[in-house]
């Protein structure tokens, strides 16, 4: 056994072809299920083969060749073997080169940390920073972690790299505190490999001791998949961290597979909703539902929720209105070099919070791609005393809905990209209380029929419209909204909806 799950077999074979035959036989034997304590286990293997003396005359040369051939076998999906070839493709060579460079980089001070602020949504204040590693390569420039973290994990370099990140982040946070800056927590990413094969507890204790940082100001981030890999072992470790007041967060939640029964037993402080769900949270009902379910799940398990990758005011407003606790994302700040982060923290800059929609005015949202129509409808309804919002397409409308409480929406049936009925179907899923009306020309009958049949509409109005009738229809829409609100608040009130107007 060389290390971890890597083994070496030295075999004396008569002919070169037999090396592959032998490797296949080993893989087949490994693939046979084993019964351990009544449970069936299956193992897989990837094999790299180096030949003496063709690939090297010394043990470590042969081993190096075998390892890179093994990486190739693994990269092709595992469960296979590969012979080392001197003309190995350039990617593998580049990988080898990069591995050597990364090894040097760790000792050479080429790694650095950027810090991205994490903000509390209730106050808009910075409460934490996530440390994100960068590699300042002498010729390649600033290399992002996605390029070298997987390599570091494969080669075991993640151990010294991870230890450096942890120590550096603790020292930096302590230095900020000593300089009189606000007391925040710093979050450090750990990969599964680090948790499995290192005494993390000792490493963390050493970093805290050396830096003098309060354990409450350190947070460890683990991805959902890393945590679920060996959940039982993980639960034991998390208890020990908890006992030392270090906080833990579960990263990229929603992208892996979680066992809910384990989730209950973990001692996490934060749960981070993966940015893929945040991206179109106010535009895609499916992602919105997942994010909302995650928020309520986390709260019930006494974890607070951080939304990752928040880029727009609409996303922020949507998340805030639904009880998300914290956010991190380019909307407030990209990850920054330490000095810039310190300046930001020192400036006291806070997140601009959208106006609190506690006491909403009577707000009407108009959606039409024809500017002329939009303008005349706006004039008409402003005279009626409504707060009037206008959008020229579905995406804009969904952003406005995230930022305002809208009681009635009127959408044109014919819109570019997302047509009126698609928009109203999304509105129905995301904001079931908003009363939906559609404006349509005679040519859009199909879209209207679809919308009416699927229950997406309160009423539709034909174009060209009659001002008096339209105003009356909208008033009825607001009354309908009010009556439904009253109904959910326990006030008994009878209301007969005006019914769907027939198409002439
Ligand atoms: P992560 O932990 O999920 O980090 C969040 C990533 O999202 C960061 O990418 C960050 O720059 C990016 N991000 C933040 N806000 C936004 C936004 O508004 N829009 C978009 N599009 N992206 C945003 P980064 O720095 O490239 O890091 C990528 C991943 O590399 C991290 O994902 C983490 O898994 C890993 N990583 C970074 N540093 C370390 C480390 O020190 N150790 C380990 N093991 N992994 C690390
Ligand atoms: Mg992270
Ligand atoms: Mg993440």
Coordinates of C-alpha atoms and ligand atoms in Angstrom, one line a residue:
X1 CA 0.0 0.0 0.0
X2 CA 1.5 3.3 -1.1
X3 CA -1.0 5.6 0.5
X4 CA -4.7 5.9 1.1
X5 CA -6.4 3.8 -1.5
X6 CA -3.3 3.4 -3.7
X7 CA -1.6 0.0 -4.1
X8 CA 1.4 -1.2 -6.1
X9 CA 1.8 -4.6 -7.6
X10 CA 5.1 -5.7 -9.0
X11 CA 4.8 -8.6 -11.4
X12 CA 7.3 -10.5 -13.5
X13 CA 5.6 -11.1 -16.8
X14 CA 6.8 -12.9 -19.9
X15 CA 5.3 -10.6 -22.6
X16 CA 4.2 -7.0 -22.6
X17 CA 0.6 -7.9 -23.6
X18 CA 0.2 -9.9 -20.4
X19 CA 0.4 -6.7 -18.3
X20 CA -3.0 -5.6 -19.6
X21 CA -4.5 -9.1 -19.3
X22 CA -3.3 -9.3 -15.6
X23 CA -4.8 -5.8 -14.9
X24 CA -8.2 -6.8 -16.4
X25 CA -8.2 -10.0 -14.3
X26 CA -7.6 -7.9 -11.2
X27 CA -10.3 -5.4 -12.0
X28 CA -12.8 -8.2 -12.6
X29 CA -11.9 -9.8 -9.3
X30 CA -12.2 -6.5 -7.5
X31 CA -15.6 -5.9 -9.0
X32 CA -17.1 -9.1 -7.5
X33 CA -19.4 -8.1 -4.7
X34 CA -18.3 -8.8 -1.1
X35 CA -20.6 -9.6 1.7
X36 CA -19.5 -7.9 4.9
X37 CA -21.6 -8.1 8.1
X38 CA -24.6 -9.1 6.0
X39 CA -24.2 -6.1 3.6
X40 CA -23.1 -6.3 0.0
X41 CA -20.2 -4.1 -0.9
X42 CA -18.7 -3.5 -4.3
X43 CA -15.3 -2.0 -5.0
X44 CA -13.9 -0.5 -8.2
X45 CA -10.3 0.0 -9.3
X46 CA -8.4 1.9 -11.9
X47 CA -4.9 0.6 -12.9
X48 CA -2.0 2.3 -14.4
X49 CA 0.9 0.2 -15.8
X50 CA 4.5 1.1 -16.2
X51 CA 7.1 -1.3 -17.8
X52 CA 10.7 -1.9 -16.8
X53 CA 13.0 -0.9 -18.3
X54 CA 11.1 0.9 -21.0
X55 CA 9.4 3.5 -18.8
X56 CA 12.2 3.8 -16.2
X57 CA 15.0 2.0 -14.6
X58 CA 14.4 3.2 -11.0
X59 CA 11.5 2.6 -8.7
X60 CA 10.3 6.2 -8.4
X61 CA 10.4 6.8 -12.2
X62 CA 8.3 3.7 -12.7
X63 CA 5.9 4.7 -10.0
X64 CA 5.5 8.2 -11.5
X65 CA 4.7 6.7 -14.9
X66 CA 2.2 4.2 -13.3
X67 CA 0.5 7.0 -11.4
X68 CA 0.0 9.2 -14.4
X69 CA -1.3 6.2 -16.4
X70 CA -3.7 5.4 -13.5
X71 CA -4.9 9.0 -13.5
X72 CA -5.7 8.6 -17.2
X73 CA -7.6 5.4 -16.5
X74 CA -9.5 7.1 -13.7
X75 CA -10.3 10.2 -15.8
X76 CA -11.8 7.9 -18.4
X77 CA -14.4 6.7 -15.9
X78 CA -12.5 4.1 -13.8
X79 CA -12.8 0.4 -13.9
X80 CA -10.1 0.1 -16.6
X81 CA -6.4 -0.1 -17.0
X82 CA -3.9 2.0 -19.0
X83 CA -0.4 1.5 -20.2
X84 CA 1.9 4.4 -19.7
X85 CA 3.0 5.8 -23.0
X86 CA 6.0 8.1 -23.5
X87 CA 3.9 10.1 -25.9
X88 CA 1.1 10.5 -23.4
X89 CA -1.2 13.2 -24.6
X90 CA -0.3 16.8 -23.9
X91 CA -3.1 17.3 -21.3
X92 CA -1.6 14.6 -19.1
X93 CA 1.8 16.1 -19.5
X94 CA 0.5 19.5 -18.7
X95 CA -1.1 18.0 -15.6
X96 CA 2.2 16.5 -14.5
X97 CA 3.9 19.8 -15.1
X98 CA 1.2 21.7 -13.2
X99 CA 1.5 19.2 -10.3
X100 CA 5.2 20.0 -10.0
X101 CA 4.5 23.7 -10.2
X102 CA 1.7 23.5 -7.6
X103 CA 4.0 21.6 -5.2
X104 CA 6.5 24.4 -5.5
X105 CA 3.9 27.1 -5.3
X106 CA 2.8 26.1 -1.9
X107 CA 6.3 26.6 -0.5
X108 CA 7.0 29.6 -2.7
X109 CA 4.2 31.9 -1.4
X110 CA 2.4 31.9 -4.8
X111 CA -0.9 31.1 -3.2
X112 CA -3.1 33.9 -1.8
X113 CA -6.5 34.3 -0.4
X114 CA -9.4 36.5 -1.6
X115 CA -12.2 37.2 0.7
X116 CA -15.9 37.6 -0.2
X117 CA -18.2 39.3 2.2
X118 CA -21.2 37.5 3.7
X119 CA -24.0 39.9 4.8
X120 CA -26.9 39.6 7.1
X121 CA -30.1 40.4 5.2
X122 CA -31.9 41.9 8.2
X123 CA -29.3 44.6 8.8
X124 CA -27.4 44.7 5.6
X125 CA -24.1 44.4 7.5
X126 CA -21.0 42.3 6.8
X127 CA -20.9 39.4 9.3
X128 CA -18.4 37.1 7.6
X129 CA -16.0 36.5 4.8
X130 CA -15.4 33.4 2.8
X131 CA -11.7 32.7 2.1
X132 CA -11.2 31.6 -1.5
X133 CA -7.8 30.5 -2.6
X134 CA -6.0 31.8 -5.7
X135 CA -2.7 30.9 -7.3
X136 CA -0.6 33.8 -8.5
X137 CA 1.3 31.8 -11.2
X138 CA 4.5 33.4 -12.5
X139 CA 3.5 32.9 -16.2
X140 CA -0.2 31.8 -16.2
X141 CA -1.4 34.8 -14.1
X142 CA -4.1 34.4 -11.5
X143 CA -5.3 30.8 -11.6
X144 CA -8.9 30.1 -10.3
X145 CA -9.4 27.3 -7.8
X146 CA -11.5 25.2 -10.2
X147 CA -8.3 24.6 -12.2
X148 CA -6.1 23.4 -9.5
X149 CA -8.2 22.2 -6.5
X150 CA -9.2 18.9 -8.3
X151 CA -5.6 18.3 -9.2
X152 CA -4.6 19.0 -5.6
X153 CA -7.2 16.6 -4.4
X154 CA -6.0 13.8 -6.8
X155 CA -2.4 14.2 -5.9
X156 CA -2.7 14.7 -2.2
X157 CA -1.4 18.2 -2.4
X158 CA -4.7 19.4 -0.9
X159 CA -3.2 18.5 2.5
X160 CA -0.4 21.1 2.6
X161 CA -2.6 23.5 0.5
X162 CA -5.6 23.2 2.8
X163 CA -3.4 23.6 5.9
X164 CA -1.9 26.8 4.5
X165 CA -5.4 28.2 3.7
X166 CA -6.7 27.5 7.2
X167 CA -3.7 29.0 8.9
X168 CA -3.6 32.0 6.7
X169 CA -7.3 32.7 7.0
X170 CA -7.1 32.6 10.8
X171 CA -4.1 34.8 11.0
X172 CA -5.7 37.3 8.6
X173 CA -9.0 37.5 10.6
X174 CA -7.1 38.0 13.8
X175 CA -5.0 40.7 12.2
X176 CA -8.1 42.6 11.1
X177 CA -9.6 42.3 14.6
X178 CA -6.3 43.6 16.1
X179 CA -6.4 46.5 13.7
X180 CA -9.8 47.5 15.2
X181 CA -12.0 46.3 12.4
X182 CA -15.4 44.8 13.0
X183 CA -15.4 41.3 14.5
X184 CA -16.5 38.9 11.8
X185 CA -16.2 35.1 11.1
X186 CA -14.0 33.8 8.4
X187 CA -15.2 30.7 6.4
X188 CA -12.6 28.2 5.1
X189 CA -13.5 25.6 2.5
X190 CA -12.4 22.0 3.2
X191 CA -12.4 19.2 0.7
X192 CA -13.6 15.7 1.5
X193 CA -10.1 14.4 1.2
X194 CA -8.9 16.6 4.0
X195 CA -11.5 15.5 6.3
X196 CA -10.9 11.8 5.6
X197 CA -7.2 11.5 5.9
X198 CA -6.0 14.2 8.2
X199 CA -6.5 15.0 11.8
X200 CA -8.6 18.1 11.1
X201 CA -9.3 18.7 14.7
X202 CA -5.6 19.0 15.5
X203 CA -4.9 21.1 12.5
X204 CA -7.7 23.5 13.3
X205 CA -6.7 23.7 17.0
X206 CA -3.1 24.5 15.9
X207 CA -4.3 27.2 13.5
X208 CA -6.4 28.8 16.2
X209 CA -3.7 28.6 18.8
X210 CA -1.0 30.1 16.6
X211 CA -3.3 33.0 15.4
X212 CA -5.0 33.6 18.7
X213 CA -8.3 33.7 16.9
X214 CA -11.5 33.1 18.9
X215 CA -12.9 29.7 17.6
X216 CA -16.3 31.4 17.3
X217 CA -14.8 33.5 14.5
X218 CA -13.9 30.5 12.4
X219 CA -16.2 28.5 10.2
X220 CA -15.5 25.4 8.2
X221 CA -17.4 24.8 4.9
X222 CA -17.9 21.4 3.6
X223 CA -19.8 20.5 0.5
X224 CA -22.9 18.4 0.7
X225 CA -21.3 15.5 -1.2
X226 CA -18.2 15.5 1.0
X227 CA -20.4 15.3 4.1
X228 CA -22.6 12.5 2.8
X229 CA -19.7 10.4 1.7
X230 CA -19.2 9.0 5.2
X231 CA -22.0 10.6 7.3
X232 CA -21.4 8.5 10.4
X233 CA -17.8 9.5 10.7
X234 CA -18.7 13.0 9.9
X235 CA -21.3 13.2 12.7
X236 CA -18.6 12.3 15.2
X237 CA -16.2 14.9 13.9
X238 CA -18.8 17.7 13.8
X239 CA -19.6 17.0 17.5
X240 CA -16.0 17.6 18.4
X241 CA -15.9 20.9 16.4
X242 CA -19.1 22.0 18.0
X243 CA -17.6 21.3 21.5
X244 CA -14.8 23.7 20.6
X245 CA -17.2 26.4 19.3
X246 CA -16.0 26.3 15.7
X247 CA -18.9 26.7 13.4
X248 CA -19.7 24.6 10.4
X249 CA -21.5 25.1 7.2
X250 CA -22.8 22.9 4.5
X251 CA -21.8 24.2 1.1
X252 CA -23.4 24.0 -2.4
X253 CA -26.5 22.6 -0.9
X254 CA -29.0 21.1 -3.4
X255 CA -26.4 19.9 -5.9
X256 CA -25.7 16.5 -4.2
X257 CA -27.7 13.9 -2.4
X258 CA -28.6 14.4 1.2
X259 CA -30.1 12.0 3.6
X260 CA -32.6 14.0 5.6
X261 CA -32.1 11.7 8.6
X262 CA -28.4 12.6 8.7
X263 CA -29.1 16.2 8.1
X264 CA -31.0 16.2 11.3
X265 CA -28.0 14.8 13.2
X266 CA -25.3 17.1 11.9
X267 CA -24.3 20.1 13.9
X268 CA -24.3 22.6 11.2
X269 CA -24.7 26.3 11.9
X270 CA -25.2 27.4 8.3
X271 CA -26.6 25.9 5.1
X272 CA -25.5 27.5 1.8
X273 CA -28.0 27.3 -1.0
X274 CA -26.1 26.6 -4.2
X275 CA -25.9 29.5 -6.6
X276 CA -27.5 27.4 -9.4
X277 CA -30.8 27.8 -7.5
X278 CA -30.3 31.4 -6.9
X279 CA -29.5 32.4 -10.5
X280 CA -33.1 32.5 -11.7
X281 CA -34.9 32.2 -8.3
X282 CA -37.4 34.9 -9.1
X283 CA -38.0 33.7 -12.7
X284 CA -38.1 29.9 -12.5
X285 CA -40.9 28.6 -10.2
X286 CA -39.1 25.2 -9.8
X287 CA -35.9 26.7 -8.5
X288 CA -37.9 29.1 -6.3
X289 CA -39.8 26.2 -4.8
X290 CA -36.6 24.3 -4.1
X291 CA -34.9 27.3 -2.5
X292 CA -38.0 28.0 -0.3
X293 CA -38.2 24.4 0.8
X294 CA -34.5 24.5 1.7
X295 CA -35.0 27.7 3.7
X296 CA -37.8 26.2 5.7
X297 CA -36.0 22.8 6.1
X298 CA -32.9 24.6 7.4
X299 CA -34.9 26.8 9.8
X300 CA -36.7 23.8 11.2
X301 CA -33.3 22.2 11.8
X302 CA -32.1 25.4 13.5
X303 CA -29.6 26.3 10.8
X304 CA -29.4 29.7 9.2
X305 CA -29.4 30.0 5.5
X306 CA -26.9 31.7 3.2
X307 CA -27.7 32.3 -0.4
X308 CA -24.7 32.0 -2.6
X309 CA -24.1 33.9 -5.9
X310 CA -26.7 36.7 -5.4
X311 CA -26.2 39.0 -8.4
X312 CA -29.4 41.1 -8.7
X313 CA -31.6 43.3 -6.6
X314 CA -34.6 41.2 -7.6
X315 CA -32.9 38.0 -6.3
X316 CA -32.0 39.8 -3.1
X317 CA -35.6 41.1 -2.6
X318 CA -37.1 37.7 -3.3
X319 CA -34.8 35.9 -0.8
X320 CA -35.2 38.6 1.9
X321 CA -39.0 38.5 1.6
X322 CA -38.9 34.7 2.1
X323 CA -36.8 34.7 5.3
X324 CA -33.3 33.9 3.9
X325 CA -30.8 35.0 6.6
X326 CA -27.6 35.9 4.8
X327 CA -26.3 36.4 1.3
X328 CA -23.0 36.4 -0.5
X329 CA -22.5 37.4 -4.1
X330 CA -21.3 39.8 -6.7
X331 CA -24.3 42.2 -6.1
X332 CA -22.5 43.4 -3.0
X333 CA -18.9 42.4 -3.8
X334 CA -16.8 40.0 -5.7
X335 CA -14.1 38.1 -3.6
X336 CA -11.4 40.8 -2.8
X337 CA -7.7 40.7 -2.0
X338 CA -7.1 41.0 1.7
X339 CA -6.2 44.7 1.7
X340 CA -9.3 45.7 -0.3
X341 CA -11.5 43.6 1.9
X342 CA -10.1 45.4 5.0
X343 CA -10.9 48.7 3.4
X344 CA -14.4 47.7 2.6
X345 CA -15.0 46.4 6.2
X346 CA -13.5 49.6 7.6
X347 CA -15.7 51.8 5.4
X348 CA -18.8 50.4 7.1
X349 CA -20.5 50.0 3.7
X350 CA -23.7 48.0 4.1
X351 CA -26.1 46.4 1.7
X352 CA -28.7 48.7 0.3
X353 CA -31.9 47.1 1.4
X354 CA -34.9 47.3 -0.8
X355 CA -37.8 49.3 0.7
X356 CA -39.7 47.3 3.2
X357 CA -42.9 46.1 1.5
X358 CA -44.8 45.9 4.9
X359 CA -47.5 48.3 3.9
X360 CA -48.0 47.9 0.2
X361 CA -49.8 50.5 -1.8
X362 CA -52.3 49.3 -4.4
X363 CA -49.9 48.3 -7.0
X364 CA -50.7 47.3 -10.6
X365 CA -48.1 45.8 -12.9
X366 CA -48.6 46.3 -16.7
X367 CA -46.7 44.1 -19.2
X368 CA -46.7 45.0 -22.9
X369 CA -44.0 45.1 -25.5
X370 CA -45.5 48.0 -27.3
X371 CA -44.3 51.2 -25.7
X372 CA -47.3 53.2 -26.9
X373 CA -49.8 50.9 -25.3
X374 CA -47.8 50.7 -22.1
X375 CA -47.7 54.5 -21.9
X376 CA -51.5 55.0 -22.4
X377 CA -52.3 52.3 -19.9
X378 CA -49.9 53.9 -17.4
X379 CA -51.7 57.2 -17.8
X380 CA -55.1 55.7 -17.4
X381 CA -54.3 53.8 -14.2
X382 CA -52.2 56.6 -12.5
X383 CA -55.3 58.7 -12.7
X384 CA -57.0 56.0 -10.7
X385 CA -54.5 56.4 -7.9
X386 CA -52.7 53.1 -8.3
X387 CA -48.9 52.7 -8.0
X388 CA -48.3 51.6 -11.6
X389 CA -45.3 49.5 -12.6
X390 CA -44.5 48.8 -16.2
X391 CA -42.5 46.0 -17.9
X392 CA -41.9 45.3 -21.6
X393 CA -41.2 41.6 -21.3
X394 CA -41.7 38.7 -19.0
X395 CA -38.2 38.7 -17.4
X396 CA -38.6 42.4 -16.5
X397 CA -42.0 41.7 -15.0
X398 CA -40.7 38.9 -12.8
X399 CA -37.9 41.1 -11.5
X400 CA -40.4 43.8 -10.6
X401 CA -42.6 41.3 -8.9
X402 CA -39.7 40.2 -6.7
X403 CA -39.1 43.8 -5.6
X404 CA -42.7 44.9 -5.1
X405 CA -45.9 43.6 -3.6
X406 CA -48.2 43.5 -6.7
X407 CA -51.9 42.8 -6.3
X408 CA -52.9 42.9 -9.9
X409 CA -51.0 42.1 -13.1
X410 CA -52.2 42.8 -16.6
X411 CA -50.1 41.1 -19.3
X412 CA -50.3 41.3 -23.0
X413 CA -50.8 37.8 -24.5
X414 CA -48.3 38.4 -27.2
X415 CA -44.8 39.0 -25.8
X416 CA -41.4 38.2 -27.2
X417 CA -39.5 35.2 -25.7
X418 CA -41.9 34.4 -22.9
X419 CA -45.5 34.9 -24.0
X420 CA -48.2 36.1 -21.7
X421 CA -49.6 32.8 -20.7
X422 CA -46.2 31.4 -19.8
X423 CA -45.5 34.5 -17.8
X424 CA -48.8 34.3 -15.9
X425 CA -48.3 30.6 -15.2
X426 CA -45.0 31.5 -13.5
X427 CA -46.7 34.4 -11.6
X428 CA -49.3 31.9 -10.5
X429 CA -46.7 29.6 -9.1
X430 CA -44.5 32.2 -7.5
X431 CA -47.1 34.7 -6.3
X432 CA -50.4 32.8 -6.0
X433 CA -52.2 35.8 -4.4
X434 CA -51.5 38.2 -7.4
X435 CA -54.6 38.5 -9.5
X436 CA -53.8 37.8 -13.1
X437 CA -55.4 39.5 -16.1
X438 CA -54.6 39.2 -19.8
X439 CA -54.9 41.7 -22.6
X440 CA -55.2 40.2 -26.0
X441 CA -55.9 40.9 -29.6
X442 CA -58.3 38.6 -31.4
X443 CA -55.4 36.9 -33.1
X444 CA -54.1 35.4 -29.8
X445 CA -57.1 33.3 -29.1
X446 CA -55.1 30.1 -28.7
X447 CA -52.9 31.6 -26.0
X448 CA -55.9 33.0 -24.2
X449 CA -57.8 29.7 -24.3
X450 CA -54.8 27.9 -22.9
X451 CA -54.4 30.4 -20.1
X452 CA -58.1 30.3 -19.2
X453 CA -58.3 26.5 -19.3
X454 CA -55.3 26.0 -17.0
X455 CA -56.7 28.4 -14.5
X456 CA -54.0 31.0 -14.9
X457 CA -56.4 33.9 -15.4
X458 CA -58.8 35.9 -13.4
X459 CA -60.0 37.7 -16.5
X460 CA -59.0 38.6 -20.0
X461 CA -59.7 41.7 -21.9
X462 CA -59.8 42.1 -25.6
X463 CA -57.8 44.7 -27.5
X464 CA -58.7 47.4 -28.4
X465 CA -60.1 48.0 -25.0
X466 CA -62.8 50.3 -23.6
X467 CA -61.2 52.5 -20.9
X468 CA -64.3 52.5 -18.6
X469 CA -64.7 48.7 -18.8
X470 CA -61.0 48.1 -18.3
X471 CA -60.8 50.4 -15.2
X472 CA -63.9 48.6 -13.8
X473 CA -62.3 45.2 -14.4
X474 CA -59.1 46.2 -12.6
X475 CA -61.1 47.6 -9.7
X476 CA -62.8 44.2 -9.5
X477 CA -59.4 42.6 -9.6
X478 CA -58.3 44.6 -6.6
X479 CA -61.5 43.8 -4.7
X480 CA -61.0 40.1 -5.5
X481 CA -57.5 40.2 -4.1
X482 CA -58.8 42.0 -1.0
X483 CA -61.5 39.4 -0.5
X484 CA -59.1 36.5 -0.8
X485 CA -56.7 38.1 1.7
X486 CA -59.6 38.6 4.1
X487 CA -60.6 35.0 3.6
X488 CA -57.1 33.8 4.6
X489 CA -57.2 36.1 7.6
X490 CA -60.4 34.6 8.9
X491 CA -62.8 37.3 7.9
X492 CA -65.9 35.9 6.5
X493 CA -66.9 37.7 3.4
X494 CA -68.8 36.6 0.3
X495 CA -67.5 37.4 -3.1
X496 CA -68.8 36.5 -6.4
X497 CA -66.1 36.9 -9.1
X498 CA -67.1 38.7 -12.2
X499 CA -66.4 35.6 -14.3
X500 CA -64.5 35.2 -17.5
X501 CA -65.6 37.6 -20.2
X502 CA -66.5 35.8 -23.4
X503 CA -64.6 36.5 -26.6
X504 CA -66.9 38.2 -29.0
Ligands
LIG1 P1 -17.6 27.8 -3.3 O1 -17.1 27.4 -1.9 O2 -19.0 27.4 -3.5 O3 -17.3 29.3 -3.5 C1 -18.2 30.2 -4.1 C2 -17.8 30.5 -5.5 O4 -18.7 31.3 -6.1 C3 -16.5 31.3 -5.6 O5 -15.8 30.9 -6.8 C4 -17.0 32.7 -5.8 O6 -16.0 33.5 -6.4 C5 -18.2 32.5 -6.7 N1 -19.1 33.5 -6.6 C6 -19.4 34.3 -5.5 N2 -20.4 35.2 -5.8 C7 -20.8 35.0 -7.1 C8 -21.7 35.6 -7.9 O7 -22.5 36.5 -7.6 N3 -21.8 35.1 -9.2 C9 -21.0 34.1 -9.6 N4 -21.2 33.6 -10.9 N5 -20.1 33.5 -8.8 C10 -20.0 33.9 -7.6 P2 -14.2 30.5 -6.7 O8 -13.5 31.5 -5.9 O9 -13.8 30.4 -8.2 O10 -14.2 29.1 -6.0 C11 -14.7 28.0 -6.6 C12 -14.7 26.8 -5.7 O11 -13.4 26.4 -5.4 C13 -15.3 27.1 -4.3 O12 -16.7 27.1 -4.4 C14 -14.7 26.0 -3.5 O13 -15.5 24.8 -3.6 C15 -13.4 25.8 -4.1 N6 -12.3 26.5 -3.2 C16 -12.0 27.8 -3.2 N7 -11.0 27.9 -2.3 C17 -10.8 26.7 -1.7 C18 -10.0 26.3 -0.6 O14 -9.2 27.0 0.0 N8 -10.0 24.9 -0.3 C19 -10.8 24.1 -1.0 N9 -10.8 22.8 -0.6 N10 -11.7 24.5 -2.0 C20 -11.6 25.8 -2.3
LIG2 MG1 -17.6 27.6 -0.1
LIG3 MG1 -20.7 27.1 -2.7

